[in-house]
Amino acid sequence: MEKKSIPSIFGSLVFDDRVMRARLSQKVYNSLRKTIDENEDLDEKIASAVASEMRDWAIENGATHFTHWFQPLTGVTAEKHDSFITPSPDGGVIMEFSGKELIKGEPDASSFPSGGLRATFEARGYTAWDPTSYAFIKDHTLCIPTAFCSYAGDALDKKTPLLRSMQALNKQAKRILKLFGTEVKNVRTSVGPEQEYFLIDEAMFKKRPDLVYTGRTLFGAMPPKGQELDDHYFGAIKPSVISFMEDLNEELWKLGILVKTEHNEVAPAQHELAPIYSTTNVATDNNQLTMEIMQKVARKHGLACLLHEKPFAGVNGSGKHNNWSMATDTGVNLLSPGDTPHENAQFLLFLCAVIQAVDDYQDLLRLAVATAGNDHRLGANEAPPAIISVFLGDELTGILEAIKNDTPYHGTEKVTMKLGVHSLPKFSRDTTDRNRTSPFAFTGNKFEFRSLGSSNSIACCNIMLNAAVAESLRQYADILEKADDFDSVLHDLIKDTIKKHERILFNGNGYGEDWIKEATEVRGLSNLKTTADAMPHLLDKKNMDMLISHKVFTETELHSRCEIMLENYCKTVNIEGHTMVDMVRKNYLPAIEGYLFTLAKATSYMQSVSDHVKCSYEVSTMERLSELTDSIFASCIALEESLKKLQDAGNIIRTSEAVRDDVLPKMEALRSFVDEAEMLMPESCWPFPSYGKLLFSVY
Ligand code: ADP
Ligand code: MG
């Protein structure tokens, strides 16, 4: 069959601007556009008109059902399908979809985590259409992107605070732009998330209970080859992976997702996919969809797509890079250095706003990426450390230094920088990138936050980032709006900000031991190593004050989120612990015992035949395996006891500390004995596929 061209399939399953323009009346279209572009409330009559066209379009494209598609705090997306059918008097059915059904849904939400926000007896929350993210068709169902709230109006999802944080930033950024003489309709943040993942053989995936239950391997000795040859990164892509990628791209293009880049990553069986950036809430929806479709397409190809942050010990885990910038509706990127002194001053102020935001709210950025899975990566020399710092590159750092010290910048032009008067010296963008050890790097016209885990929703970190930058901008606007001599107040503001926040700037090697010492002991930066350490800071007064003042969260929402995230951490590790116990008792110990018996029998048979048989392999293997069996058994019991104790730890903070200090180390110990035993056992007697098989059998 002839392949269809990309432009002809792109967005074919999306009720996008092209479809709206073609199908809606001018009046309805204009009104909807105003809602999308300027956040104006939507008239109910307009909603009905949109709903009826949406239904017709969806049915023409094969849909039978509709759903409000939302992002509860579980981290995955949720949907509850309703068919369009309504009985007609003649005994048949007609296909109906009203404006009300488009705008508002009422899923029975009692089983979603709410952190005590909504007692289960008052189970109903409601979903509300987010018209700024286009509706689409998936599995014969019209999916309407929505926000999810309780009846009291508390957000029960990740999208609501994300939209609020975008509003907060929009409001403050417009105040600043106005001071520079620019009036715009809105300022939006854009994100391009680079997504890493593993692809392994599905049949082998199914044979590993750890992968099935937890998404990561809890046992496994290293194969002879790992990633040491660096031969996988950007290597030729294997045919079955290419065929998966082709299929995936097509599915994502149909959904209007701008997938652009694909390549092999560092670890064997690891790959990356990146779309072209888009507005943050759309990018978030698209990334959630991408993760879902990746797993679905993989299954069609006999593969399993692993999105866990650390599916395999000993090789790199997977992250997600959050490329972030702010732009006006007129197309100006506020993080792009300009050509005139005026534009440069504006750029520097927005740059300072980000630097200050990252310094003031390091802990919020850190906890926004904290999960049980991501704890395995951060600080393990494969991903940025848990310490948050900003990389600017030598040239931009030099410029800031010159401003701070009123000294000439020794770039191409040697001038003392007086902002608003002098042009910024030109610096080449290419030199700003490629410090892969920095968690937060300026890459020419955007910042790249690299600490996210591969399975994280990008909503979490962008909520915090947008809110924190909105707060810097608010402070600047308060000062600048009162200024008599704008240029000189601006100059001092930038200078002061650099002085005050330069401790967060670091261009060196973030993996080095010296950095940890310098960052924590000299600079006083925070080093929150685990989720249990990081998450409680959500409730620090300075953080709550900021998030509440910008109306990103309410106090109740913050308490509930902290609880849910910690609960999620504890439950995740609890499941992992129980999975380990299960595998040890049901499979590993019986397998080793069986082999011990074989060795013992063989030794005794052989020695009964001849006195000259030494049986050194049999005896020494038997002795070591028998010791290991004892150790495995003892550590399994110890782990079981620790897991049991979790139930009585009291509150969630203490439970999470017990997980960190007691359960995880016990899991580590148990694993080490099993992995050693694996190296002594014949492959035919080992109950699960080895790392070698898992990592190297896709062609
Ligand atoms: P790499 O980091 O691998 O060199 P790029 O930096 O070119 O790749 O792009 C990575 C991601 O950053 C892509 O998703 C791209 O669309 C996105 N990106 C590029 N410019 C911006 C921007 N101004 N704002 C947000 N994301 C951007
Ligand atoms: Mg990048």
XYZ file of C-alpha atoms and ligand atoms in Angstrom:
727
model
C 0.000 0.000 0.000
C 1.236 3.461 -0.889
C 2.260 5.441 2.208
C 0.308 8.638 2.744
C 2.248 11.883 2.865
C 2.886 13.413 6.268
C 1.054 16.685 5.548
C -2.026 14.713 4.531
C -2.179 12.694 7.738
C -0.877 15.334 10.148
C -3.598 16.279 12.625
C -6.189 14.190 10.806
C -7.600 13.014 14.153
C -7.590 16.476 15.744
C -10.372 19.050 15.917
C -7.800 21.744 15.273
C -7.908 25.287 13.985
C -8.194 24.145 10.357
C -11.250 22.035 11.154
C -12.821 24.736 13.304
C -12.344 27.376 10.651
C -13.808 25.132 7.978
C -16.785 23.863 9.943
C -17.853 26.545 12.410
C -19.765 29.703 11.468
C -17.664 32.857 11.481
C -19.361 34.069 14.657
C -18.859 30.816 16.545
C -15.289 30.519 15.324
C -14.368 34.058 16.372
C -15.906 33.627 19.770
C -14.110 30.324 20.381
C -10.825 31.840 19.190
C -11.252 34.650 21.722
C -11.678 32.060 24.448
C -8.598 30.201 23.305
C -6.363 33.232 22.761
C -7.512 35.541 25.524
C -8.991 33.208 28.133
C -12.448 34.745 27.750
C -15.382 32.824 29.177
C -17.306 30.730 26.723
C -20.940 31.415 25.979
C -23.184 28.352 26.392
C -24.806 28.870 22.982
C -21.384 28.899 21.378
C -20.494 25.704 23.226
C -23.598 23.994 21.821
C -22.692 25.011 18.310
C -19.137 23.752 18.774
C -20.358 20.489 20.324
C -22.649 19.709 17.446
C -19.910 20.263 14.844
C -17.442 18.324 16.951
C -19.846 15.382 17.101
C -20.439 15.354 13.348
C -16.724 15.572 12.662
C -15.947 12.823 15.180
C -18.602 10.487 13.769
C -17.356 11.084 10.230
C -13.946 10.024 11.489
C -15.164 6.789 13.014
C -15.886 7.828 16.610
C -18.734 6.199 18.508
C -17.938 7.507 21.993
C -16.753 10.649 23.705
C -14.817 11.176 26.894
C -13.498 13.959 29.046
C -9.783 13.233 29.093
C -8.003 14.357 32.259
C -4.838 14.038 34.317
C -5.541 12.972 37.899
C -2.745 12.868 40.445
C -1.929 9.259 39.598
C 0.433 10.530 36.908
C -1.352 8.825 34.046
C -4.386 10.039 32.135
C -7.949 9.030 32.842
C -10.984 8.631 30.638
C -14.513 7.333 31.013
C -16.235 6.668 27.711
C -19.862 7.475 26.906
C -21.366 6.630 23.568
C -23.132 9.331 21.596
C -26.350 7.303 21.451
C -29.695 8.546 22.727
C -32.873 6.480 22.177
C -35.295 7.863 19.646
C -39.101 7.365 19.928
C -39.160 4.938 16.997
C -37.042 2.419 18.900
C -33.775 3.376 17.232
C -31.062 5.724 18.377
C -29.750 9.106 17.388
C -26.259 10.397 17.995
C -26.217 13.299 20.428
C -23.620 15.481 22.091
C -24.645 18.701 23.807
C -22.796 21.880 24.692
C -23.210 20.959 28.334
C -21.603 17.577 27.778
C -18.724 19.329 26.062
C -18.149 21.874 28.819
C -18.665 19.798 31.916
C -18.441 16.156 32.919
C -19.072 14.405 36.214
C -17.012 11.259 36.479
C -17.454 9.243 39.653
C -14.109 10.227 41.003
C -14.060 8.556 44.370
C -11.152 6.287 43.582
C -8.665 8.910 42.451
C -6.113 10.099 44.982
C -7.178 13.347 46.606
C -5.006 13.437 49.718
C -7.988 13.911 51.980
C -9.413 16.692 49.828
C -12.579 14.898 49.031
C -14.021 12.257 51.291
C -15.119 9.297 49.215
C -18.751 9.695 50.259
C -18.875 12.998 48.411
C -17.253 11.354 45.493
C -18.212 13.636 42.700
C -15.706 15.890 41.124
C -16.208 17.515 37.778
C -14.185 17.918 34.627
C -14.160 21.180 32.691
C -13.205 21.601 29.039
C -9.815 23.204 28.354
C -10.503 24.804 24.970
C -6.842 25.792 24.615
C -5.913 22.167 23.967
C -7.583 20.635 20.907
C -9.966 17.671 21.108
C -8.826 14.513 19.309
C -9.934 11.002 18.411
C -8.317 7.955 19.969
C -9.681 4.400 19.805
C -12.961 5.506 18.196
C -13.483 7.963 21.021
C -13.640 11.747 20.877
C -11.309 12.877 23.677
C -11.915 16.294 25.166
C -8.965 17.637 27.176
C -10.273 18.794 30.532
C -9.322 20.015 33.975
C -10.532 18.018 36.999
C -11.811 19.681 40.194
C -13.759 18.841 43.313
C -17.133 20.437 43.887
C -15.543 22.830 46.344
C -13.343 23.969 43.456
C -10.100 22.334 44.603
C -7.908 21.040 41.811
C -7.673 17.257 41.729
C -5.409 17.141 38.704
C -2.153 18.403 37.256
C -3.657 20.514 34.528
C -5.557 23.048 36.654
C -2.498 24.327 38.544
C -0.526 24.275 35.300
C -3.054 26.552 33.630
C -3.092 28.766 36.722
C 0.712 29.013 36.719
C 0.662 30.018 33.050
C -1.871 32.727 33.889
C 0.309 33.978 36.737
C 3.347 34.240 34.517
C 1.314 35.844 31.746
C 0.074 38.530 34.125
C 3.482 39.469 35.512
C 5.348 39.245 32.202
C 2.852 41.615 30.608
C 3.487 44.142 33.385
C 7.208 44.022 32.586
C 6.717 44.260 28.827
C 4.480 47.267 29.303
C 7.330 49.009 31.101
C 9.488 48.391 28.038
C 6.757 49.953 25.921
C 5.349 46.746 24.463
C 1.681 45.804 24.770
C 0.896 42.196 23.889
C -2.214 40.054 24.212
C -0.408 37.351 26.099
C 2.873 35.770 27.095
C 2.958 32.010 27.053
C 5.533 29.496 28.107
C 6.578 26.889 25.582
C 8.005 23.463 26.210
C 9.717 20.872 24.056
C 10.108 17.667 26.096
C 12.747 15.155 24.978
C 11.528 11.704 26.013
C 13.808 8.733 26.705
C 12.626 5.106 26.821
C 13.707 1.487 26.519
C 12.386 -1.066 24.048
C 12.673 -4.743 24.883
C 11.176 -7.987 23.634
C 7.602 -8.310 24.879
C 7.787 -12.067 25.486
C 10.751 -11.537 27.817
C 9.056 -8.605 29.491
C 6.142 -10.846 30.363
C 8.455 -13.387 31.957
C 9.762 -10.846 34.490
C 7.280 -10.190 37.331
C 9.414 -7.225 38.453
C 8.974 -5.509 35.095
C 5.298 -6.375 34.956
C 4.488 -5.151 38.485
C 6.959 -2.316 38.947
C 8.290 -1.292 35.525
C 11.880 -1.953 36.563
C 14.100 -4.960 37.163
C 14.636 -5.582 40.868
C 17.254 -8.263 40.255
C 19.754 -9.008 37.515
C 23.496 -9.512 37.258
C 25.382 -7.373 34.742
C 25.959 -9.030 31.357
C 29.512 -9.113 29.944
C 28.690 -6.023 27.908
C 26.873 -2.896 29.049
C 27.224 0.606 27.633
C 31.003 0.921 28.036
C 31.796 0.991 24.324
C 29.506 3.985 23.716
C 28.457 2.194 20.550
C 24.720 2.597 20.992
C 24.461 6.400 21.313
C 23.355 7.757 17.912
C 24.155 4.320 16.450
C 22.364 2.816 13.458
C 18.817 2.009 14.511
C 17.827 -1.674 14.294
C 15.163 -2.624 11.738
C 12.487 -3.647 14.253
C 13.035 -0.419 16.169
C 12.839 1.608 12.955
C 9.586 -0.081 12.107
C 8.251 0.739 15.592
C 9.355 4.368 15.233
C 7.733 4.725 11.809
C 4.459 3.412 13.120
C 4.682 5.556 16.244
C 5.454 8.712 14.291
C 2.450 8.134 12.072
C 0.097 7.624 15.020
C 1.434 10.740 16.740
C 1.302 12.858 13.593
C -2.343 11.905 13.161
C -2.895 13.286 16.654
C -1.223 16.534 15.652
C 1.867 15.878 17.752
C 4.951 17.407 16.168
C 7.377 14.519 16.637
C 10.597 15.419 14.988
C 13.714 13.739 16.328
C 14.494 10.112 17.120
C 17.774 8.416 17.966
C 19.434 5.696 19.987
C 20.526 6.698 23.485
C 23.511 5.734 25.603
C 22.298 2.459 27.136
C 21.660 -0.641 25.029
C 17.952 -0.792 24.024
C 17.509 2.880 24.978
C 16.074 5.478 22.620
C 14.847 9.059 22.565
C 12.042 10.927 20.891
C 11.553 14.702 20.758
C 8.705 16.790 19.378
C 8.906 20.394 18.240
C 8.023 22.619 21.192
C 4.531 23.975 21.830
C 2.564 25.895 24.467
C 3.080 24.256 27.856
C -0.394 22.837 28.450
C -0.545 21.470 24.910
C 2.965 20.061 25.246
C 1.880 18.401 28.489
C -1.208 16.833 26.949
C 0.858 15.725 23.980
C 3.574 14.205 26.128
C 1.011 12.223 28.140
C -0.502 10.978 24.897
C 2.916 10.194 23.463
C 3.789 7.998 26.456
C 0.503 6.137 26.117
C 0.763 5.608 22.363
C 4.424 4.513 22.631
C 3.420 1.612 24.832
C 0.507 0.687 22.618
C 2.480 0.740 19.370
C 5.303 -1.234 21.001
C 2.889 -4.055 21.824
C 1.788 -4.192 18.188
C 5.420 -4.809 17.275
C 5.975 -7.525 19.882
C 7.955 -5.063 22.007
C 7.534 -3.581 25.460
C 8.249 0.115 25.924
C 9.695 0.871 29.371
C 9.199 4.416 30.630
C 10.587 3.777 34.110
C 13.475 6.003 35.224
C 15.720 3.082 36.069
C 14.636 -0.151 34.411
C 18.141 -1.665 34.644
C 20.891 -1.229 37.217
C 24.359 -0.679 35.802
C 23.339 1.183 32.654
C 21.838 4.659 32.281
C 18.249 5.250 33.221
C 15.776 7.424 31.338
C 14.962 11.074 31.818
C 13.064 13.789 30.105
C 14.514 17.173 29.195
C 12.137 20.074 29.632
C 13.167 22.781 27.134
C 11.394 25.918 28.303
C 10.997 29.491 27.120
C 8.566 32.409 27.270
C 7.161 34.036 24.147
C 4.633 36.729 23.270
C 1.673 36.155 20.975
C 3.539 38.387 18.521
C 6.236 35.735 18.284
C 8.995 37.300 20.378
C 10.992 34.821 22.460
C 11.748 36.662 25.690
C 14.798 34.486 26.312
C 16.368 35.359 22.983
C 19.072 38.030 23.120
C 18.108 40.857 20.758
C 19.969 43.163 18.408
C 19.383 46.519 20.075
C 20.412 47.828 23.522
C 16.766 48.059 24.416
C 16.054 44.436 23.527
C 19.194 43.337 25.344
C 18.144 44.990 28.567
C 14.762 43.296 28.354
C 16.402 39.937 27.657
C 18.728 40.339 30.634
C 15.848 41.153 32.941
C 13.940 38.013 31.911
C 17.153 36.005 32.222
C 17.618 37.358 35.755
C 14.026 36.480 36.583
C 14.754 32.841 35.772
C 18.074 32.798 37.641
C 16.447 34.284 40.730
C 13.471 31.914 40.457
C 15.724 28.852 40.330
C 17.755 30.094 43.300
C 14.803 31.106 45.455
C 12.818 27.960 44.691
C 15.478 25.261 44.214
C 13.543 23.036 46.549
C 10.303 23.376 44.560
C 12.040 22.441 41.321
C 13.725 19.509 43.015
C 10.546 18.175 44.583
C 8.630 18.637 41.334
C 10.772 15.890 39.808
C 10.926 13.692 42.903
C 9.551 10.172 42.570
C 10.708 6.781 43.779
C 11.883 6.011 40.241
C 13.764 9.248 39.649
C 15.601 8.945 42.979
C 17.695 6.206 41.345
C 19.026 8.577 38.693
C 19.663 11.962 40.254
C 23.172 12.172 41.601
C 24.171 8.788 40.206
C 26.507 10.312 37.586
C 24.159 9.582 34.726
C 21.777 12.459 35.325
C 22.216 15.820 37.034
C 22.799 15.801 40.784
C 19.954 16.436 43.204
C 21.540 19.887 43.731
C 19.871 22.418 41.460
C 22.146 24.941 39.717
C 22.086 27.030 36.538
C 24.530 26.718 33.637
C 24.919 29.842 31.487
C 28.128 29.149 29.596
C 31.302 31.215 29.803
C 30.273 34.066 27.558
C 26.976 34.936 29.168
C 28.545 34.462 32.587
C 31.278 36.895 31.531
C 28.672 39.453 30.539
C 26.877 39.156 33.864
C 30.207 39.461 35.697
C 30.974 42.653 33.795
C 27.609 44.130 34.703
C 27.987 43.134 38.331
C 31.455 44.657 38.681
C 31.025 47.658 36.356
C 34.044 46.375 34.467
C 34.565 46.102 30.725
C 33.486 42.850 29.156
C 36.380 41.346 27.276
C 34.367 39.981 24.431
C 34.550 41.304 20.937
C 33.950 44.887 22.021
C 35.575 46.178 25.169
C 32.932 48.379 26.672
C 31.604 48.885 30.135
C 28.046 47.710 30.021
C 25.478 50.350 30.700
C 22.170 48.709 30.126
C 19.713 50.360 27.854
C 22.589 52.284 26.296
C 25.054 49.703 25.099
C 24.444 46.670 23.017
C 25.225 43.323 24.497
C 28.332 41.923 22.951
C 27.406 39.165 20.550
C 28.010 35.719 21.839
C 27.822 32.553 19.861
C 24.964 30.318 20.862
C 26.743 27.100 20.124
C 29.117 27.476 23.029
C 26.301 27.713 25.533
C 25.267 24.078 25.362
C 26.775 20.681 25.965
C 27.366 20.698 29.643
C 25.335 17.576 30.164
C 25.950 17.531 33.900
C 23.936 20.669 34.658
C 20.351 20.321 35.823
C 19.271 23.679 34.420
C 21.137 24.926 31.368
C 20.718 27.974 29.168
C 20.917 26.782 25.575
C 20.912 29.973 23.521
C 17.248 30.966 23.616
C 15.701 28.611 26.147
C 16.447 26.832 29.383
C 16.701 23.078 29.522
C 15.668 21.497 32.835
C 17.214 18.049 32.784
C 16.261 16.511 36.097
C 12.859 15.148 35.102
C 12.265 11.443 35.171
C 11.100 9.751 31.990
C 7.696 8.792 33.380
C 6.996 12.136 35.128
C 4.244 14.345 33.843
C 5.933 17.523 32.668
C 3.094 19.473 34.291
C 4.698 19.200 37.750
C 7.960 20.992 37.073
C 6.401 23.572 34.773
C 3.878 24.565 37.434
C 6.756 25.364 39.796
C 8.935 26.978 37.150
C 6.170 29.245 35.843
C 5.104 30.240 39.336
C 8.635 30.964 40.531
C 9.442 33.083 37.465
C 6.117 34.914 37.868
C 7.232 35.771 41.412
C 10.600 37.245 40.277
C 8.789 39.258 37.613
C 6.233 40.494 40.138
C 9.002 41.791 42.373
C 10.716 43.508 39.422
C 7.478 45.059 38.171
C 6.700 46.419 41.646
C 10.092 48.178 41.687
C 10.189 49.333 38.075
C 6.650 50.678 37.994
C 7.655 53.175 40.669
C 10.931 54.191 39.032
C 11.541 57.771 37.903
C 14.674 57.018 35.960
C 13.741 53.656 34.395
C 17.123 52.890 32.814
C 19.150 53.431 35.924
C 16.742 51.607 38.242
C 16.718 48.730 35.759
C 20.507 48.668 35.652
C 20.740 48.520 39.441
C 18.021 45.890 39.635
C 19.864 43.597 37.259
C 23.154 44.228 39.009
C 21.664 43.506 42.420
C 19.964 40.362 41.200
C 23.220 39.010 39.814
C 25.009 39.741 43.090
C 22.311 38.189 45.167
C 21.802 35.033 43.129
C 25.165 34.251 41.563
C 25.594 31.326 43.955
C 23.171 29.342 41.787
C 25.345 29.810 38.656
C 27.736 26.959 37.973
C 29.408 26.064 34.687
C 31.614 23.239 35.937
C 31.206 19.497 36.249
C 28.030 18.759 38.181
C 29.020 15.121 38.673
C 32.184 15.922 40.638
C 32.525 15.301 44.379
C 34.066 18.803 44.749
C 30.875 20.335 43.442
C 28.725 18.676 46.085
C 31.072 20.012 48.760
C 31.235 23.504 47.311
C 27.512 23.694 46.600
C 26.392 22.625 50.021
C 29.179 23.902 52.274
C 30.306 27.112 50.562
C 27.275 28.217 48.569
C 24.552 26.910 50.838
C 22.563 25.241 48.054
C 20.179 22.501 49.034
C 20.906 18.846 48.311
C 17.663 16.946 48.702
C 18.686 13.446 47.775
C 15.427 11.544 47.893
C 11.702 12.074 47.573
C 11.390 11.640 51.329
C 13.852 14.518 51.821
C 12.424 16.805 49.160
C 8.656 16.527 49.294
C 7.958 17.957 52.770
C 9.460 21.278 51.573
C 6.315 21.828 49.539
C 4.814 22.977 52.825
C 7.627 25.397 53.768
C 6.165 28.806 54.495
C 8.065 30.652 51.761
C 6.907 28.111 49.167
C 3.299 28.055 50.270
C 3.158 31.851 50.443
C 4.471 32.216 46.920
C 2.247 29.546 45.336
C -0.853 30.781 47.129
C -0.201 34.467 46.378
C -0.075 33.701 42.640
C -3.244 31.607 42.961
C -1.482 28.510 41.629
C -2.525 26.376 44.587
C -4.734 26.817 47.629
C -3.441 25.855 51.040
C -5.632 22.737 51.109
C -4.409 21.683 47.677
C -0.790 21.946 48.790
C -1.368 19.789 51.848
C -3.174 17.200 49.790
C -0.497 17.130 47.097
C 2.333 16.681 49.549
C 0.483 13.763 51.061
C -0.334 12.161 47.709
C 3.222 12.414 46.421
C 4.684 10.894 49.574
C 2.044 8.203 49.568
C 2.900 7.412 45.990
C 6.591 7.096 46.932
C 5.801 4.726 49.795
C 3.334 2.621 47.843
C 5.711 2.287 44.906
C 8.554 1.011 47.066
C 6.181 -1.179 49.046
C 5.069 -2.911 45.832
C 8.708 -3.320 44.801
C 9.580 -4.869 48.154
C 6.711 -7.326 48.001
C 7.584 -8.224 44.426
C 11.115 -9.048 45.522
C 9.896 -11.256 48.351
C 7.535 -12.991 45.953
C 10.233 -13.670 43.365
C 12.701 -14.878 45.987
C 10.350 -17.256 47.720
C 8.556 -18.597 44.671
C 11.351 -18.686 42.137
C 14.886 -17.834 43.139
C 15.266 -19.955 46.275
C 13.565 -23.026 44.771
C 15.713 -22.700 41.627
C 18.958 -22.498 43.583
C 17.894 -25.323 45.816
C 17.148 -27.496 42.797
C 20.606 -26.888 41.422
C 22.251 -27.519 44.785
C 20.545 -30.872 44.833
C 21.772 -31.641 41.321
C 25.335 -30.761 42.335
C 25.167 -32.790 45.515
C 23.766 -35.800 43.686
C 26.352 -35.533 40.941
C 29.197 -35.252 43.430
C 28.078 -38.215 45.437
C 27.453 -40.380 42.304
C 30.779 -39.510 40.775
C 32.693 -40.106 43.951
C 30.987 -43.455 44.476
C 32.337 -44.540 41.081
C 35.912 -43.366 41.467
C 38.155 -42.191 44.287
C 40.094 -39.965 41.889
C 37.200 -37.616 41.092
C 37.782 -34.266 42.823
C 34.491 -32.564 41.945
C 36.093 -29.178 42.634
C 33.574 -27.261 40.483
C 30.650 -29.034 42.088
C 31.866 -28.682 45.624
C 33.031 -25.083 45.525
C 29.916 -23.930 43.656
C 27.748 -25.828 46.074
C 29.457 -24.280 49.071
C 29.151 -20.713 47.812
C 25.581 -21.171 46.575
C 24.601 -22.672 49.865
C 26.046 -19.678 51.736
C 24.227 -17.356 49.367
C 20.995 -19.239 49.932
C 21.342 -18.576 53.646
C 22.025 -14.891 53.037
C 19.145 -14.588 50.586
C 16.802 -16.254 53.010
C 17.908 -14.059 55.929
C 17.671 -10.814 53.944
C 14.310 -11.809 52.561
C 12.971 -12.238 56.073
C 14.529 -8.925 57.107
C 12.851 -7.195 54.178
C 9.513 -8.765 55.006
C 9.801 -7.457 58.535
C 10.655 -3.948 57.375
C 7.699 -3.963 55.016
C 5.418 -5.062 57.807
C 6.723 -2.284 60.060
C 5.760 0.330 57.473
C 2.141 -0.203 58.358
C 2.723 1.056 61.888
C 5.060 3.921 61.063
C 2.377 6.440 61.956
C 2.131 9.418 59.637
C 3.175 9.618 56.006
C 6.388 11.535 56.747
C 7.610 8.818 59.089
C 6.534 6.105 56.663
C 8.498 7.741 53.864
C 11.566 8.010 56.092
C 11.291 4.326 56.956
C 11.081 3.543 53.249
C 14.249 5.560 52.619
C 16.256 4.410 55.647
C 15.085 0.851 56.136
C 13.217 -0.726 53.224
C 15.352 0.474 50.322
C 18.686 -0.592 51.906
C 17.206 -4.025 52.674
C 16.089 -4.395 49.053
C 19.584 -3.444 47.936
C 21.149 -6.112 50.179
C 18.774 -8.850 49.074
C 19.417 -8.063 45.453
C 23.181 -8.273 45.805
C 23.036 -11.881 47.046
C 20.611 -12.993 44.345
C 22.694 -11.323 41.628
C 25.796 -13.105 42.849
C 23.965 -16.428 42.788
C 22.869 -15.739 39.208
C 26.507 -15.677 38.129
C 27.055 -19.169 39.567
C 23.967 -20.827 38.148
C 23.464 -22.499 34.770
C 21.256 -20.399 32.502
C 18.850 -23.299 32.060
C 18.123 -23.374 35.805
C 17.633 -19.619 36.249
C 13.950 -18.727 36.448
C 13.974 -15.377 34.621
C 15.556 -13.938 31.461
C 18.952 -12.369 32.155
C 19.992 -8.748 31.609
C 21.899 -9.868 28.529
C 18.725 -11.307 27.014
C 16.594 -8.326 27.996
C 19.009 -5.713 26.688
C 20.358 -7.320 23.551
C 17.650 -9.371 21.903
C 15.813 -6.812 19.797
C 17.020 -6.716 16.178
P 19.133 19.089 21.683
O 18.932 19.593 23.069
O 19.039 17.595 21.606
O 20.331 19.674 21.030
P 17.371 21.056 20.621
O 17.954 21.915 21.650
O 17.465 21.483 19.206
O 17.931 19.579 20.778
O 15.840 20.861 20.903
C 15.368 20.124 21.945
C 13.938 20.525 22.163
O 13.877 21.914 22.471
C 13.000 20.338 20.959
O 11.809 19.799 21.437
C 12.809 21.743 20.477
O 11.593 21.926 19.789
C 12.795 22.486 21.789
N 12.952 23.943 21.646
C 13.644 24.627 20.715
N 13.460 25.960 20.887
C 12.644 26.115 21.959
C 12.073 27.223 22.634
N 12.309 28.471 22.256
N 11.276 26.965 23.697
C 11.029 25.717 24.116
N 11.533 24.656 23.512
C 12.322 24.815 22.452
Mg 18.186 19.438 24.442
